[in-house]
Amino acid sequence: MGVGRAESPSYIHLGSPMAAKPAGKGFIRLEVIAPIPTAFRHCVHCEQVMDAQIGARVRLEMVQEYPSEFLEAFDRLMAWIDEITARFGPDLQVRVVDPQSPEGLWKCLRYGVRRYPAFIVQGRRRAVGWDWEAVEQALDEAWAAR
């Protein structure tokens, strides 16, 4: 058996061009530091040997064991990210980072984040908590400055 590993310690929004090309001058970077529902899986080689249906069902059960408030907050965050991505289009890169991952811990220390979600626009801490207006204002300012 392989050593367990976390699935998706960071999440790149599907509407984001981040995976396709590096950030350039015309892009707005939005990093969201927020807890992400995580499921553990076996190493890639073990996953290929095991029945994929069983593994997928087990991971789904793991995620469903989270408290409903946690999953609702995550769904609320993802819905807002979908909305803001649709508004700004491909020029907005959104990356969600789990604070429990090594990268997330580093970002929490770097930006002094102690509450979630935290929003970092263009490498500067802009808002903490569910204040969408503050985040949208920071995005509008970054959009105007590009």
XYZ file of C-alpha atoms in Angstrom:
146
model
C 0.000 0.000 0.000
C 1.174 3.508 -0.683
C 1.400 6.337 1.753
C -1.796 8.382 1.912
C -1.731 11.815 0.395
C -4.126 14.706 0.533
C -6.246 15.302 -2.515
C -6.413 18.921 -3.703
C -4.535 20.925 -1.046
C -5.016 23.851 -3.392
C -7.772 24.382 -5.920
C -7.480 26.240 -9.206
C -10.900 27.384 -10.344
C -11.938 25.682 -13.561
C -12.772 29.005 -15.193
C -9.329 30.312 -14.374
C -6.582 30.371 -17.003
C -3.974 29.767 -14.267
C -3.326 26.187 -15.330
C -3.004 27.135 -18.991
C -0.538 30.012 -18.894
C 1.452 32.002 -16.334
C 0.255 35.289 -14.935
C 1.127 38.237 -17.082
C 0.765 41.981 -16.765
C -2.874 41.934 -17.832
C -4.045 39.348 -15.314
C -5.581 39.909 -11.909
C -4.567 37.313 -9.328
C -7.007 36.439 -6.567
C -5.814 33.963 -3.981
C -8.354 32.678 -1.500
C -7.097 31.084 1.691
C -9.903 28.886 2.962
C -10.346 25.380 4.330
C -11.074 22.883 1.563
C -12.821 19.541 2.026
C -10.016 17.035 1.584
C -10.159 13.328 0.873
C -7.172 11.042 1.222
C -6.209 8.484 -1.364
C -3.499 5.981 -2.048
C -0.515 6.685 -4.256
C -1.128 6.730 -8.012
C 0.195 3.210 -8.522
C -2.063 1.731 -5.819
C -5.072 3.630 -7.156
C -4.573 1.994 -10.547
C -4.515 -1.452 -8.957
C -7.581 -0.840 -6.788
C -11.052 -0.623 -8.246
C -11.621 3.056 -9.095
C -15.315 2.879 -8.189
C -14.570 1.761 -4.636
C -11.967 4.485 -4.155
C -14.272 7.184 -5.491
C -17.114 6.059 -3.218
C -14.839 6.041 -0.164
C -13.527 9.548 -0.946
C -17.100 10.814 -1.383
C -18.020 9.346 2.004
C -14.971 11.034 3.562
C -16.013 14.434 2.245
C -19.623 13.913 3.338
C -18.447 13.332 6.924
C -17.531 17.008 7.255
C -19.971 19.108 9.314
C -22.781 20.538 7.203
C -21.795 24.118 8.171
C -18.296 23.537 6.768
C -19.622 22.156 3.481
C -22.198 24.968 3.199
C -19.478 27.590 3.718
C -17.333 25.918 1.057
C -20.284 25.789 -1.376
C -21.024 29.460 -0.654
C -17.403 30.362 -1.404
C -17.350 28.330 -4.637
C -20.626 29.924 -5.794
C -19.166 33.392 -5.223
C -15.969 32.412 -7.073
C -18.074 31.171 -10.010
C -19.943 34.487 -10.034
C -16.825 36.664 -9.848
C -15.031 34.564 -12.484
C -17.965 34.994 -14.847
C -17.902 38.744 -14.207
C -14.175 39.272 -14.844
C -13.696 36.527 -17.424
C -10.383 34.938 -18.341
C -8.328 37.893 -17.074
C -9.036 36.846 -13.477
C -6.998 33.991 -12.035
C -8.507 32.468 -8.907
C -6.637 30.053 -6.698
C -8.037 28.566 -3.511
C -5.399 27.381 -1.056
C -6.090 25.205 1.980
C -4.474 26.747 5.090
C -3.615 23.222 6.287
C -1.335 22.624 3.296
C 2.335 23.684 3.454
C 1.657 26.434 0.911
C -1.393 27.580 2.877
C 0.544 27.707 6.131
C 3.234 29.794 4.450
C 0.652 32.203 3.007
C -1.093 32.523 6.389
C 2.216 33.476 7.983
C 3.212 35.794 5.133
C -0.088 37.707 5.073
C -0.923 37.447 8.785
C -4.110 35.492 8.118
C -5.867 34.125 11.194
C -9.475 33.895 9.974
C -10.976 32.437 6.834
C -11.734 32.980 4.084
C -8.956 35.466 3.389
C -8.612 37.149 0.008
C -5.281 38.228 -1.474
C -5.534 40.415 -4.581
C -2.372 40.921 -6.643
C -0.181 39.681 -3.789
C -1.629 42.055 -1.168
C -4.002 41.083 1.622
C -7.316 42.779 0.965
C -10.138 41.208 2.958
C -10.870 38.597 5.595
C -14.241 37.002 6.200
C -17.381 37.059 4.118
C -17.165 40.742 3.082
C -17.744 40.318 -0.654
C -17.967 44.079 -1.194
C -14.412 44.629 0.078
C -13.071 41.889 -2.188
C -14.986 43.148 -5.203
C -13.763 46.692 -4.537
C -10.161 45.426 -4.409
C -10.711 43.531 -7.667
C -12.226 46.625 -9.311
C -9.205 48.689 -8.192
C -6.815 46.066 -9.567
C -8.814 45.966 -12.806
C -8.570 49.761 -13.188
C -4.826 49.754 -12.415
C -3.877 47.164 -15.028
